[in-house]
JSON list of C-alpha atoms in Angstrom, two decimals:
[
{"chain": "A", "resi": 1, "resn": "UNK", "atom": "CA", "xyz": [1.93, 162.61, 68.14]},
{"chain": "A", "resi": 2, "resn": "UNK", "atom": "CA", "xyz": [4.32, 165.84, 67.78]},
{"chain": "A", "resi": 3, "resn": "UNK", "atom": "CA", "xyz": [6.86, 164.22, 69.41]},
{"chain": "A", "resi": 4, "resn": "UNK", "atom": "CA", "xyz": [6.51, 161.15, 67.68]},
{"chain": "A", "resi": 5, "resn": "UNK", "atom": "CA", "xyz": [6.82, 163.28, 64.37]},
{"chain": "A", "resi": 6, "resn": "UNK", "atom": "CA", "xyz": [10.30, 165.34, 66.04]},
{"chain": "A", "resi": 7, "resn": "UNK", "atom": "CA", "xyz": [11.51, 161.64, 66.80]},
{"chain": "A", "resi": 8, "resn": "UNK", "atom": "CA", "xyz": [11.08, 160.02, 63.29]},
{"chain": "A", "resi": 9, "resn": "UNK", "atom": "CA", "xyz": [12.26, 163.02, 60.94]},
{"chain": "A", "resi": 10, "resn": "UNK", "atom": "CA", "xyz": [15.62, 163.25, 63.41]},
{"chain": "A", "resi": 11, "resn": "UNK", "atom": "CA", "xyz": [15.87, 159.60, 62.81]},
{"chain": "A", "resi": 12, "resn": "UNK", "atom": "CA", "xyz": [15.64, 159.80, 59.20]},
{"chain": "A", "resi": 13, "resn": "UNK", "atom": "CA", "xyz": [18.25, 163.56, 59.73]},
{"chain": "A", "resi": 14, "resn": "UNK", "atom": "CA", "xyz": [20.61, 161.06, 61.11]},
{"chain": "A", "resi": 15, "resn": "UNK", "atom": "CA", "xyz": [20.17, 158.16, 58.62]},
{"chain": "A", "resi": 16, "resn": "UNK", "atom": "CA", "xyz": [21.00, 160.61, 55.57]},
{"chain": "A", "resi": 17, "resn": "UNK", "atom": "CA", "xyz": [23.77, 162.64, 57.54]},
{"chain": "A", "resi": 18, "resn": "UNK", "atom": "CA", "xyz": [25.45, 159.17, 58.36]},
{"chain": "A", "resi": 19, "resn": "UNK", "atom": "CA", "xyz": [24.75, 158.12, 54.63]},
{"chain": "A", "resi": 20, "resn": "UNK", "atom": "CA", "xyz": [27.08, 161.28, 53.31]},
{"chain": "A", "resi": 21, "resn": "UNK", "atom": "CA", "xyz": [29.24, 160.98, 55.94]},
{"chain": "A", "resi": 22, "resn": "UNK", "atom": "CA", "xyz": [29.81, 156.81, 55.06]},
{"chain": "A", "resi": 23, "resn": "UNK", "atom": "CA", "xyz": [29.79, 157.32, 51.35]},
{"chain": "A", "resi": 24, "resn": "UNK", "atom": "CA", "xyz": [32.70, 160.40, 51.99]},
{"chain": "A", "resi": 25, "resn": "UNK", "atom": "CA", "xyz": [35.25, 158.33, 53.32]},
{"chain": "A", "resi": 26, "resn": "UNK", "atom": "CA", "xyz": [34.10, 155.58, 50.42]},
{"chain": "A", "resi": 27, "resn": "UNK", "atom": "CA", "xyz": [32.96, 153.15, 52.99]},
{"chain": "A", "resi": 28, "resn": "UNK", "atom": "CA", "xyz": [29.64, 153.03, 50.62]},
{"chain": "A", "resi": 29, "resn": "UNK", "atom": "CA", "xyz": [28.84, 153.27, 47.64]},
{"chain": "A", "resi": 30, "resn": "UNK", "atom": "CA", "xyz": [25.37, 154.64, 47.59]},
{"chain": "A", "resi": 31, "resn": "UNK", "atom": "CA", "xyz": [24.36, 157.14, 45.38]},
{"chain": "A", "resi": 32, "resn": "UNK", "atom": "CA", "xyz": [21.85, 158.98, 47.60]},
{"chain": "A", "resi": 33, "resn": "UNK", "atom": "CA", "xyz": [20.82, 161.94, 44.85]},
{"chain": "A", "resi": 34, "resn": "UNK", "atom": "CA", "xyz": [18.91, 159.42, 42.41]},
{"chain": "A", "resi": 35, "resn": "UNK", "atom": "CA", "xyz": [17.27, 160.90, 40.03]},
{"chain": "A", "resi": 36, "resn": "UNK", "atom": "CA", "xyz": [13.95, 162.21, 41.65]},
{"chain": "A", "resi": 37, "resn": "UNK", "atom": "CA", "xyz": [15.21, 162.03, 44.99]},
{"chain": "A", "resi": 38, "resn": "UNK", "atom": "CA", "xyz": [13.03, 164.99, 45.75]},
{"chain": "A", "resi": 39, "resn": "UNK", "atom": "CA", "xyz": [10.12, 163.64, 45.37]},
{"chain": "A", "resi": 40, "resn": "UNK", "atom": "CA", "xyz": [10.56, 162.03, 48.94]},
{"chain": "A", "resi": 41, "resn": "UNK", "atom": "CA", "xyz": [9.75, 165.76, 49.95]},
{"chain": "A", "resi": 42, "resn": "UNK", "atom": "CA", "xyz": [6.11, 165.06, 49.21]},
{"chain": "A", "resi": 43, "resn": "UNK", "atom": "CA", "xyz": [6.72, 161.02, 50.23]},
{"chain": "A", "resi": 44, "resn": "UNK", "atom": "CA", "xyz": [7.63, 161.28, 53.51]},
{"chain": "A", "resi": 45, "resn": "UNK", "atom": "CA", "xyz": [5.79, 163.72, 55.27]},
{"chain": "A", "resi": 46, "resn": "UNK", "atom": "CA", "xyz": [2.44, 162.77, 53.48]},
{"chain": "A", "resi": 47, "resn": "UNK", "atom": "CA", "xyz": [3.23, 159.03, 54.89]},
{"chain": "A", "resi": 48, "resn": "UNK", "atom": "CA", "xyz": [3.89, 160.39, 58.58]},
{"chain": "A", "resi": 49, "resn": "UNK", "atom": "CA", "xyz": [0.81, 162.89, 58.21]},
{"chain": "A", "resi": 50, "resn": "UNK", "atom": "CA", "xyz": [-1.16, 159.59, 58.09]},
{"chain": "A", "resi": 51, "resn": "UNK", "atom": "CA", "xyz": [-0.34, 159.01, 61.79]},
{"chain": "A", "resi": 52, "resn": "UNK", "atom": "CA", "xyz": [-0.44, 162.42, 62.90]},
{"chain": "A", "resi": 53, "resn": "UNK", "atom": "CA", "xyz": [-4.72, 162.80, 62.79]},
{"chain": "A", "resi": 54, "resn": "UNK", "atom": "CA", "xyz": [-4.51, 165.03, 59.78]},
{"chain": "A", "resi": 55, "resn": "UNK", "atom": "CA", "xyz": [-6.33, 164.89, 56.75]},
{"chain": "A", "resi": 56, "resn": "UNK", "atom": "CA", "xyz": [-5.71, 161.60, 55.40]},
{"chain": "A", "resi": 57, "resn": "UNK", "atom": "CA", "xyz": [-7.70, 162.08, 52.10]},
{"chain": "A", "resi": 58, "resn": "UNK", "atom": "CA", "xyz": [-5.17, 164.95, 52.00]},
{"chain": "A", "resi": 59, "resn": "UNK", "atom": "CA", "xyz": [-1.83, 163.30, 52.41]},
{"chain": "A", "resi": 60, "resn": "UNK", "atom": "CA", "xyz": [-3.13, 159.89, 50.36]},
{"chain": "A", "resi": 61, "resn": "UNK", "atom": "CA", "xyz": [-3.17, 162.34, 47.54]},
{"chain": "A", "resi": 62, "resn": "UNK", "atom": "CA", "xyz": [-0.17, 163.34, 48.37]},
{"chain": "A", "resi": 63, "resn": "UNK", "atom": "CA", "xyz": [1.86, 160.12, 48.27]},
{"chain": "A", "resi": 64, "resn": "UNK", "atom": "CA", "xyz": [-0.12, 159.62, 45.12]},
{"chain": "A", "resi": 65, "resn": "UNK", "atom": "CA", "xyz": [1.77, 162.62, 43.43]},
{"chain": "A", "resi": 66, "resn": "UNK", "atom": "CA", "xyz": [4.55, 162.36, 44.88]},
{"chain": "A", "resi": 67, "resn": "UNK", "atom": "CA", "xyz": [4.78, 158.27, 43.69]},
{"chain": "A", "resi": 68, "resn": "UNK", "atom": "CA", "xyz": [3.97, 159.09, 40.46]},
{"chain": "A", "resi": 69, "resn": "UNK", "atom": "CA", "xyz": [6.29, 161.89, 40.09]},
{"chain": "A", "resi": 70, "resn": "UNK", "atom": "CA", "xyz": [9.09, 159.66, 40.80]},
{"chain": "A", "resi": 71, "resn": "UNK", "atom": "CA", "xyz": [7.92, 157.39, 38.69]},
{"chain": "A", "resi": 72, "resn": "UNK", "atom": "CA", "xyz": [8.19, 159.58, 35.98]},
{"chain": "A", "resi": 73, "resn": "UNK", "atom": "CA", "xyz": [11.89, 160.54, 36.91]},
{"chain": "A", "resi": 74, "resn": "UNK", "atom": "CA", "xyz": [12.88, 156.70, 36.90]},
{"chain": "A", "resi": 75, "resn": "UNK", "atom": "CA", "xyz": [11.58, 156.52, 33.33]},
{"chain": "A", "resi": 76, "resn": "UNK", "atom": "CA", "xyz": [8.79, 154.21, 34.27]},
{"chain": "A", "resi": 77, "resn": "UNK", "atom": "CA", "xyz": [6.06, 156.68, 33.41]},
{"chain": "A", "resi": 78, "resn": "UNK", "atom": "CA", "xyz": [5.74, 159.48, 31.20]},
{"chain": "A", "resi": 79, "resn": "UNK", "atom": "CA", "xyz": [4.82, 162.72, 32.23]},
{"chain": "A", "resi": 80, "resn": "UNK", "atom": "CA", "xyz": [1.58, 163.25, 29.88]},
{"chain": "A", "resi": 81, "resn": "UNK", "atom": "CA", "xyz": [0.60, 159.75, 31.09]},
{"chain": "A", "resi": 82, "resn": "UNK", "atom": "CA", "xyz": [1.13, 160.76, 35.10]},
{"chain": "A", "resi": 83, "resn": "UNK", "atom": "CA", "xyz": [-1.55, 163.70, 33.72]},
{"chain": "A", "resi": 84, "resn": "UNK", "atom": "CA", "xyz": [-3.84, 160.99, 32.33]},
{"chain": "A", "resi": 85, "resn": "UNK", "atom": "CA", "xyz": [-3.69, 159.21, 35.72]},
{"chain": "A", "resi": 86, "resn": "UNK", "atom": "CA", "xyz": [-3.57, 161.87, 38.65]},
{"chain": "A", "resi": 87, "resn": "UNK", "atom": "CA", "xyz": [-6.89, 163.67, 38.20]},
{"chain": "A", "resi": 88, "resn": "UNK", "atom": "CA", "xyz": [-8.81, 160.26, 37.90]},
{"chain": "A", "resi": 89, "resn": "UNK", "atom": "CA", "xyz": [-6.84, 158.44, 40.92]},
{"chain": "A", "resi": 90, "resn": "UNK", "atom": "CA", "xyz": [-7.61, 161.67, 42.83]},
{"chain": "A", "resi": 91, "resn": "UNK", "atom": "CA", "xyz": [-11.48, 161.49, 42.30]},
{"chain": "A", "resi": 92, "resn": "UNK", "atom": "CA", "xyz": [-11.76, 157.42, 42.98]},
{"chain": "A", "resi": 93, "resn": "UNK", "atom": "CA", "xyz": [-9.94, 158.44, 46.26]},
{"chain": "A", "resi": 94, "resn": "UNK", "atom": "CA", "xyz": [-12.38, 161.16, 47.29]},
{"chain": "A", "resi": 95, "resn": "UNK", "atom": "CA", "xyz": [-15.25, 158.85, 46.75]},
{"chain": "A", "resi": 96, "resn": "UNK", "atom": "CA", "xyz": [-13.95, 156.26, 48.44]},
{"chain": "A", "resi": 97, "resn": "UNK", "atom": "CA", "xyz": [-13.65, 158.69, 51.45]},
{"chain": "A", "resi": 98, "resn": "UNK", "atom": "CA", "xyz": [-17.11, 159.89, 50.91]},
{"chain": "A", "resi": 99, "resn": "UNK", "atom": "CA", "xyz": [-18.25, 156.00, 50.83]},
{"chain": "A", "resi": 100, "resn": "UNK", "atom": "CA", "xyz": [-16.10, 154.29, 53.55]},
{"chain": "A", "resi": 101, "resn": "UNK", "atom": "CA", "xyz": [-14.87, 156.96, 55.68]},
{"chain": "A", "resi": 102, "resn": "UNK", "atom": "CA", "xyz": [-17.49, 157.17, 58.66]},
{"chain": "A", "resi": 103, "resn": "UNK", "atom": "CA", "xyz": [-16.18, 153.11, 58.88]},
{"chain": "A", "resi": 104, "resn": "UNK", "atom": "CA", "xyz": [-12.99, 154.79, 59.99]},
{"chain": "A", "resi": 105, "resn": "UNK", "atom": "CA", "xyz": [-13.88, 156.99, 62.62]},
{"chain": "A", "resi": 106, "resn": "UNK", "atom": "CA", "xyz": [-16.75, 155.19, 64.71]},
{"chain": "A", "resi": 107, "resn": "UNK", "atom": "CA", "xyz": [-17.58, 158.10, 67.29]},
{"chain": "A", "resi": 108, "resn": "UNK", "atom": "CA", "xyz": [-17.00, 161.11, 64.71]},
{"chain": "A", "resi": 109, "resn": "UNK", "atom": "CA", "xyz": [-20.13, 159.09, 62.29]},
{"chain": "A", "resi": 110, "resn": "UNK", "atom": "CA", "xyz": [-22.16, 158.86, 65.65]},
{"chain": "A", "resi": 111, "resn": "UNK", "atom": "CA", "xyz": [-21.71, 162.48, 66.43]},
{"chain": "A", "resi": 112, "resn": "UNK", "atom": "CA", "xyz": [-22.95, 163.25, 62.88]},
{"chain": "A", "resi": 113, "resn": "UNK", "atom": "CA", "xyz": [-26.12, 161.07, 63.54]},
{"chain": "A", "resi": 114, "resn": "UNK", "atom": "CA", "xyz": [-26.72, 162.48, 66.64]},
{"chain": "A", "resi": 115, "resn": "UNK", "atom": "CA", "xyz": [-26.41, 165.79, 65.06]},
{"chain": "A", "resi": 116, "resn": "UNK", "atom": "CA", "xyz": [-28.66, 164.82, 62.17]},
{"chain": "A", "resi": 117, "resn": "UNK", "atom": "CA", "xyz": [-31.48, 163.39, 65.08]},
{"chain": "A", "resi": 118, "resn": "UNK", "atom": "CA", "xyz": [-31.57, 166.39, 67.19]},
{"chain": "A", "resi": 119, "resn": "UNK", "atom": "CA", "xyz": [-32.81, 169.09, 64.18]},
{"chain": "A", "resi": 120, "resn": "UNK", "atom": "CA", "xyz": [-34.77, 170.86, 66.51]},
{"chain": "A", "resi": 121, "resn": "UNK", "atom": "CA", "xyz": [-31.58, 171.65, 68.60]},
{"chain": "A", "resi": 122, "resn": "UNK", "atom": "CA", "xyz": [-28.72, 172.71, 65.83]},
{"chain": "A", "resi": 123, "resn": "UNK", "atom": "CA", "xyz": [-27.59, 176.16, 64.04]},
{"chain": "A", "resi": 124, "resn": "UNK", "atom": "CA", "xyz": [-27.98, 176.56, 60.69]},
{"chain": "A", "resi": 125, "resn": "UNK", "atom": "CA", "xyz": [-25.47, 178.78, 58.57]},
{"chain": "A", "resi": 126, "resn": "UNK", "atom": "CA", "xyz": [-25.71, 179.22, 54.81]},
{"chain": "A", "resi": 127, "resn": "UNK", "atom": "CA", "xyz": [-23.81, 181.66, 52.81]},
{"chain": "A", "resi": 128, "resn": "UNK", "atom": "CA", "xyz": [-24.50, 181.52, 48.93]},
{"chain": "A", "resi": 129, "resn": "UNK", "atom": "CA", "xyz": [-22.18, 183.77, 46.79]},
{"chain": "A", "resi": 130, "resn": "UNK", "atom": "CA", "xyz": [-22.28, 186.15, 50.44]},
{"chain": "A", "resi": 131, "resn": "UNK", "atom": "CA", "xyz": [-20.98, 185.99, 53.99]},
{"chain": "A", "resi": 132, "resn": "UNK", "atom": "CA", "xyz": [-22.28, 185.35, 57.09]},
{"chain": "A", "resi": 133, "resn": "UNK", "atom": "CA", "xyz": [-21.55, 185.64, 60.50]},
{"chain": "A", "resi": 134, "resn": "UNK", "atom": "CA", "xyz": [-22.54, 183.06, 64.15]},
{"chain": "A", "resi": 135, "resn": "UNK", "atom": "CA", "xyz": [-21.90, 184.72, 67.14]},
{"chain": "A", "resi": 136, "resn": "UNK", "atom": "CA", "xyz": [-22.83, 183.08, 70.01]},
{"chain": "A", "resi": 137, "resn": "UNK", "atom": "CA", "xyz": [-22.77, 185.00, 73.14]},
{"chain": "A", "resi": 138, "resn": "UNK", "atom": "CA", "xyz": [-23.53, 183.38, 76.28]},
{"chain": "A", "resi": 139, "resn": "UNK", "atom": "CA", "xyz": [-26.20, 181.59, 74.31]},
{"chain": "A", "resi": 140, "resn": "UNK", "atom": "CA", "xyz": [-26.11, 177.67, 74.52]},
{"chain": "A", "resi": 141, "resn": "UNK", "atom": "CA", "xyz": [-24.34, 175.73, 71.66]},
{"chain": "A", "resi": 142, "resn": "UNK", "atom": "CA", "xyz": [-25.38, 172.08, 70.69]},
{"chain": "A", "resi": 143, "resn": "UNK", "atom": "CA", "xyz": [-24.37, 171.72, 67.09]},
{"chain": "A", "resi": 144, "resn": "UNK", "atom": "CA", "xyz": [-24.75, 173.56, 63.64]},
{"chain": "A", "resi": 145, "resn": "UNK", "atom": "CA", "xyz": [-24.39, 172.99, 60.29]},
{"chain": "A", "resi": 146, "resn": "UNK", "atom": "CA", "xyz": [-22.61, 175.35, 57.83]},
{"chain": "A", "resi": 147, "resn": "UNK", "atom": "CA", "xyz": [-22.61, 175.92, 53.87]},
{"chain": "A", "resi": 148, "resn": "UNK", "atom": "CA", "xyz": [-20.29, 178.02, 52.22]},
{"chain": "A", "resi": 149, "resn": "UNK", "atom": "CA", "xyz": [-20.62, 178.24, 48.39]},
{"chain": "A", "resi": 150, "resn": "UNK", "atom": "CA", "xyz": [-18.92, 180.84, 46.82]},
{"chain": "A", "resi": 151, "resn": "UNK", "atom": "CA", "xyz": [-19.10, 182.71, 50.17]},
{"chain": "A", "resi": 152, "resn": "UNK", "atom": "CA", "xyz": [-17.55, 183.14, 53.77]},
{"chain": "A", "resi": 153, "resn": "UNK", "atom": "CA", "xyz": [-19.12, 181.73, 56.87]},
{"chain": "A", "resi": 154, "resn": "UNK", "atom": "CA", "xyz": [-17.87, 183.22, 60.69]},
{"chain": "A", "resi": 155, "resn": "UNK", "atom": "CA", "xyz": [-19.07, 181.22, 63.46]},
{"chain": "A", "resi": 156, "resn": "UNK", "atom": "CA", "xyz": [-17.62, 182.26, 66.63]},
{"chain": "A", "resi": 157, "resn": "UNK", "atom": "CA", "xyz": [-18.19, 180.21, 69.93]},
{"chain": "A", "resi": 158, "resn": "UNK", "atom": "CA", "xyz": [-15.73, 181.43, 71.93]},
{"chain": "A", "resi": 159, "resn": "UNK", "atom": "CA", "xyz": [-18.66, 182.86, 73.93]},
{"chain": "A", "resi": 160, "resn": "UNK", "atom": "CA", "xyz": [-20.86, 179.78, 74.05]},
{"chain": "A", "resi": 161, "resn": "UNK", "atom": "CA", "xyz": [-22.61, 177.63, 76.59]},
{"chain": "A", "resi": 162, "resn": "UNK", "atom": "CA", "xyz": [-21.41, 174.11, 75.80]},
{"chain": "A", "resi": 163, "resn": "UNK", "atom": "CA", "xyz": [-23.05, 171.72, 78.21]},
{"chain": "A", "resi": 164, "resn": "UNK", "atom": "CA", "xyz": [-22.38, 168.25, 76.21]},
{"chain": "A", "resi": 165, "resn": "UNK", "atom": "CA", "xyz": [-20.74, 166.78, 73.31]},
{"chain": "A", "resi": 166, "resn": "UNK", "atom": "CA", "xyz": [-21.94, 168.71, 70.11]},
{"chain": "A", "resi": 167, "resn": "UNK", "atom": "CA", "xyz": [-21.09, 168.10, 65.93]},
{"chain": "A", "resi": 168, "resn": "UNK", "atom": "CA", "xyz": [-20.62, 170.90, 63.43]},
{"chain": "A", "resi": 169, "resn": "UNK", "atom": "CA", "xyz": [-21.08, 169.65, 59.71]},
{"chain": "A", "resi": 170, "resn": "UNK", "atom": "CA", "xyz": [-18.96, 172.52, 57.78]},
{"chain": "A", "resi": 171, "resn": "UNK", "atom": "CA", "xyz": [-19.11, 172.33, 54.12]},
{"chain": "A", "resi": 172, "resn": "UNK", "atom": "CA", "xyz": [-16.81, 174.70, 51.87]},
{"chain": "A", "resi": 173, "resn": "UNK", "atom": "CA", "xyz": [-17.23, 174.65, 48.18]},
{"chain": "A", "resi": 174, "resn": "UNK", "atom": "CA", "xyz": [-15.33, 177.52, 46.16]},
{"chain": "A", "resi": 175, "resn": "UNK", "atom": "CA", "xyz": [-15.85, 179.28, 49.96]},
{"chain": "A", "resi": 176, "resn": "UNK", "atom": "CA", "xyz": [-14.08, 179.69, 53.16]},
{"chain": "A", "resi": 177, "resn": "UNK", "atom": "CA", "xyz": [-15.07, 178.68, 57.17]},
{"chain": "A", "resi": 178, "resn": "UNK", "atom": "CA", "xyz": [-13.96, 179.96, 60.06]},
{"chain": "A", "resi": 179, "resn": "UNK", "atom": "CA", "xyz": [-14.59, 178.35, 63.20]},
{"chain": "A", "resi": 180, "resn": "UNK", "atom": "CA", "xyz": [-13.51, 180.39, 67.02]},
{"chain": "A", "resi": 181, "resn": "UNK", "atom": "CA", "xyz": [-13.93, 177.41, 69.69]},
{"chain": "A", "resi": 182, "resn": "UNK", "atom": "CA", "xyz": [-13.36, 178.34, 73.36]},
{"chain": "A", "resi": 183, "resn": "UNK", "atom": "CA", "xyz": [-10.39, 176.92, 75.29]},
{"chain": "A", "resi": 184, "resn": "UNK", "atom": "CA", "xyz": [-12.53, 174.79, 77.00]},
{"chain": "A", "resi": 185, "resn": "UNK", "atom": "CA", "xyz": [-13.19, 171.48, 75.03]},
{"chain": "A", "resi": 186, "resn": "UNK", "atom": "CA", "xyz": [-11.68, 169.35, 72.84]},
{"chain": "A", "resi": 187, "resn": "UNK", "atom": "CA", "xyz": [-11.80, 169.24, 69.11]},
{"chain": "A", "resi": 188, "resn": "UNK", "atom": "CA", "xyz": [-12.05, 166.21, 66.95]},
{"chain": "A", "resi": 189, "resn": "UNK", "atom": "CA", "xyz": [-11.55, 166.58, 63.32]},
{"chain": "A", "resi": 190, "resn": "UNK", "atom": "CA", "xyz": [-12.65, 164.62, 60.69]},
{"chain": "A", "resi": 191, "resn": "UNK", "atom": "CA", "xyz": [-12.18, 165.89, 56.74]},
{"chain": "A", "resi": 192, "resn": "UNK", "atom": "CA", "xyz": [-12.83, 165.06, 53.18]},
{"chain": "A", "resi": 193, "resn": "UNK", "atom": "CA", "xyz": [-11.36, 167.44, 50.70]},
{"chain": "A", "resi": 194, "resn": "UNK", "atom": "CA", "xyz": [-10.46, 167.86, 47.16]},
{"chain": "A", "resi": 195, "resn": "UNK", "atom": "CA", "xyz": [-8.44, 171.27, 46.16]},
{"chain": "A", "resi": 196, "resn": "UNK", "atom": "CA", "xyz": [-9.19, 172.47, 49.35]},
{"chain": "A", "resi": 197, "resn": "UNK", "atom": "CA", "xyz": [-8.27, 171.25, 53.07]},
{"chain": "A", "resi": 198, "resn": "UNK", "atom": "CA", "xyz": [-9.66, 171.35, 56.64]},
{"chain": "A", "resi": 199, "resn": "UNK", "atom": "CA", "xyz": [-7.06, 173.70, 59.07]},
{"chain": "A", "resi": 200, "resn": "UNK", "atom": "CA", "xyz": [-6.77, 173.01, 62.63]},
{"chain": "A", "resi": 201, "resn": "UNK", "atom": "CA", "xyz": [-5.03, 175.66, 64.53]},
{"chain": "A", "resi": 202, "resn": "UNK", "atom": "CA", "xyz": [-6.38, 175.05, 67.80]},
{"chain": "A", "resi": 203, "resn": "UNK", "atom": "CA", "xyz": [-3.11, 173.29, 69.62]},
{"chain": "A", "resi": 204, "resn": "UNK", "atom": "CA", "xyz": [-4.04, 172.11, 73.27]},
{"chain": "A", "resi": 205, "resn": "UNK", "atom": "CA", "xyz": [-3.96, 168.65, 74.83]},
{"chain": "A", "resi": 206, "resn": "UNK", "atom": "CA", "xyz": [-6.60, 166.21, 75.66]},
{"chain": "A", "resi": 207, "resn": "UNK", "atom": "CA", "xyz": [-8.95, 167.77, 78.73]},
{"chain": "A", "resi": 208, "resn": "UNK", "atom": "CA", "xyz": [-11.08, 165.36, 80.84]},
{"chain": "A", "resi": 209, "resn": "UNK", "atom": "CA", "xyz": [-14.70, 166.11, 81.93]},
{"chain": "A", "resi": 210, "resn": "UNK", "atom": "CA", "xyz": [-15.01, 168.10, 79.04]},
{"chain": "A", "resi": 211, "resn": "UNK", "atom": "CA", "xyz": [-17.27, 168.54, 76.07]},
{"chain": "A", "resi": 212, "resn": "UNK", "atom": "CA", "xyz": [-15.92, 167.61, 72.42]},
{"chain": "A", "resi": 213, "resn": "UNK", "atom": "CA", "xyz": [-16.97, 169.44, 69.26]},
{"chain": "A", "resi": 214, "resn": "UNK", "atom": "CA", "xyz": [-16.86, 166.78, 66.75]},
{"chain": "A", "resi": 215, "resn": "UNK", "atom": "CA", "xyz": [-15.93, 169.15, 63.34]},
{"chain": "A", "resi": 216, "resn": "UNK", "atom": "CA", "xyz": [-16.55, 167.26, 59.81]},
{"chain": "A", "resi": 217, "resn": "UNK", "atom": "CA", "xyz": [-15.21, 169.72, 56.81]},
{"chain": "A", "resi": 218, "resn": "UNK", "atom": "CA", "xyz": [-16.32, 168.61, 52.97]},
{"chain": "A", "resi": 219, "resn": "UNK", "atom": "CA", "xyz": [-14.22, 170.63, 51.02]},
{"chain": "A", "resi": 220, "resn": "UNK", "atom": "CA", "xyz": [-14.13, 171.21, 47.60]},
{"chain": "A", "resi": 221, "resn": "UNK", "atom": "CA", "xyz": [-11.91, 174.02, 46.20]},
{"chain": "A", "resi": 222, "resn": "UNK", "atom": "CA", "xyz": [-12.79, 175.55, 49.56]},
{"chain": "A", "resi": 223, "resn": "UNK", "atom": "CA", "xyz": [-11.19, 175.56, 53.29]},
{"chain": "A", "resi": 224, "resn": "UNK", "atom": "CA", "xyz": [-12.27, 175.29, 57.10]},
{"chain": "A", "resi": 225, "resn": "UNK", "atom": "CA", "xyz": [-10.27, 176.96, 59.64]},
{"chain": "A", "resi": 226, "resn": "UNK", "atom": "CA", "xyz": [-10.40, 176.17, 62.93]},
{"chain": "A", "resi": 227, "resn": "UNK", "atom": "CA", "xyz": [-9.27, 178.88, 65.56]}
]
């Protein structure tokens, strides 16, 4: 998908650079500075960040603002009505992901359930206006759920026995997560966020024969990072 992202934005290099170079020798006529032009800034990648496995809540919003900012530059809206609008449009949108979105992402609403079933078997980590730290050395990992409010939760697995597909359920709300996964398994995020965001930093490609943490981050002026 990072390639596919290099090949699309040189397209669209291209495109523009052949644009200037066309309208230069007045072959064209195309005025390619409208006003709000720079909206596309917020456009374009939040449209390609829809295809890339990112947070879609994230860059829906995103094309939200950015369409309604250059509405406003065309004159079509006003700025104190674009005001009136966002915050509302922003809410409908997180509920709709709170709503629909496991119908989106089959496996990732499984993992959850499974999660959920096996109570006996998963980590709990709370941190309430406080931190707390999960450090799991050489002890065996099979899911956890975590709840930052106002607080800061370290779990660190780098350490951990993971034997089979496992789910952490990370919630962040005015407080941060950070998550240390070993090198070897996969990670599969899934994340609903408002003022906040879910952070993947953990860059590796797809490994067979091994486990998958499935990692669903609600955040609400809040953040998971994933190390």
């Amino acid at each position: 998908m990072k390639r596919v992202n290099q090949v699309v934005w040189g397209v669209i290099l291209i495109a523009i650079g052949v644009l200037i170079g066309l309208k230069a020798f007045g072959v064209i006529d195309i005025d390619l500075f409208f006003d709000g032009w720079w909206t596309l800034i917020i456009i374009i990648p939040s449209v390609m960040g829809l295809f890339s496995g990112s947070d879609i809540t994230g860059n829906i919003i995103g094309i939200c603002v950015g369409v309604f900012l250059l509405l406003c530059c065309q004159d079509v809206l006003t700025f104190t009505m674009m005001w009136k609008l966002i915050i509302p449009v922003i809410i409908i949108i997180f509920g709709i992901k709170l709503i629909f979105g496991s119908c989106f992402d089959k496996k990732m609403s499984d993992a959850m359930k499974k999660l959920s079933n096996d109570s006996g078997n998963k980590s709990y980590g709370t941190a309430v206006f406080s931190g707390d730290k999960m450090i799991f050395n050489g002890e065996t990992f099979e899911g956890a759920e975590l709840n930052a409010i106002f607080g800061g939760i370290k779990c660190d697995l780098r350490n951990a026995i993971i034997n089979q597909d496992c789910a952490i359920d990370a919630t962040a709300l005015f407080g941060g997560i950070d998550i240390f996964v070993p090198n070897n398994v996969n990670i599969k995020v899934s994340s609903t966020s408002l003022f906040g965001g879910v952070s993947n930093k953990v860059v590796s490609p797809y490994i067979e024969a091994v486990p998958t943490i499935y990692i669903k981050g609600t955040c609400m002026f809040g953040g998971v990072d994933i190390k």
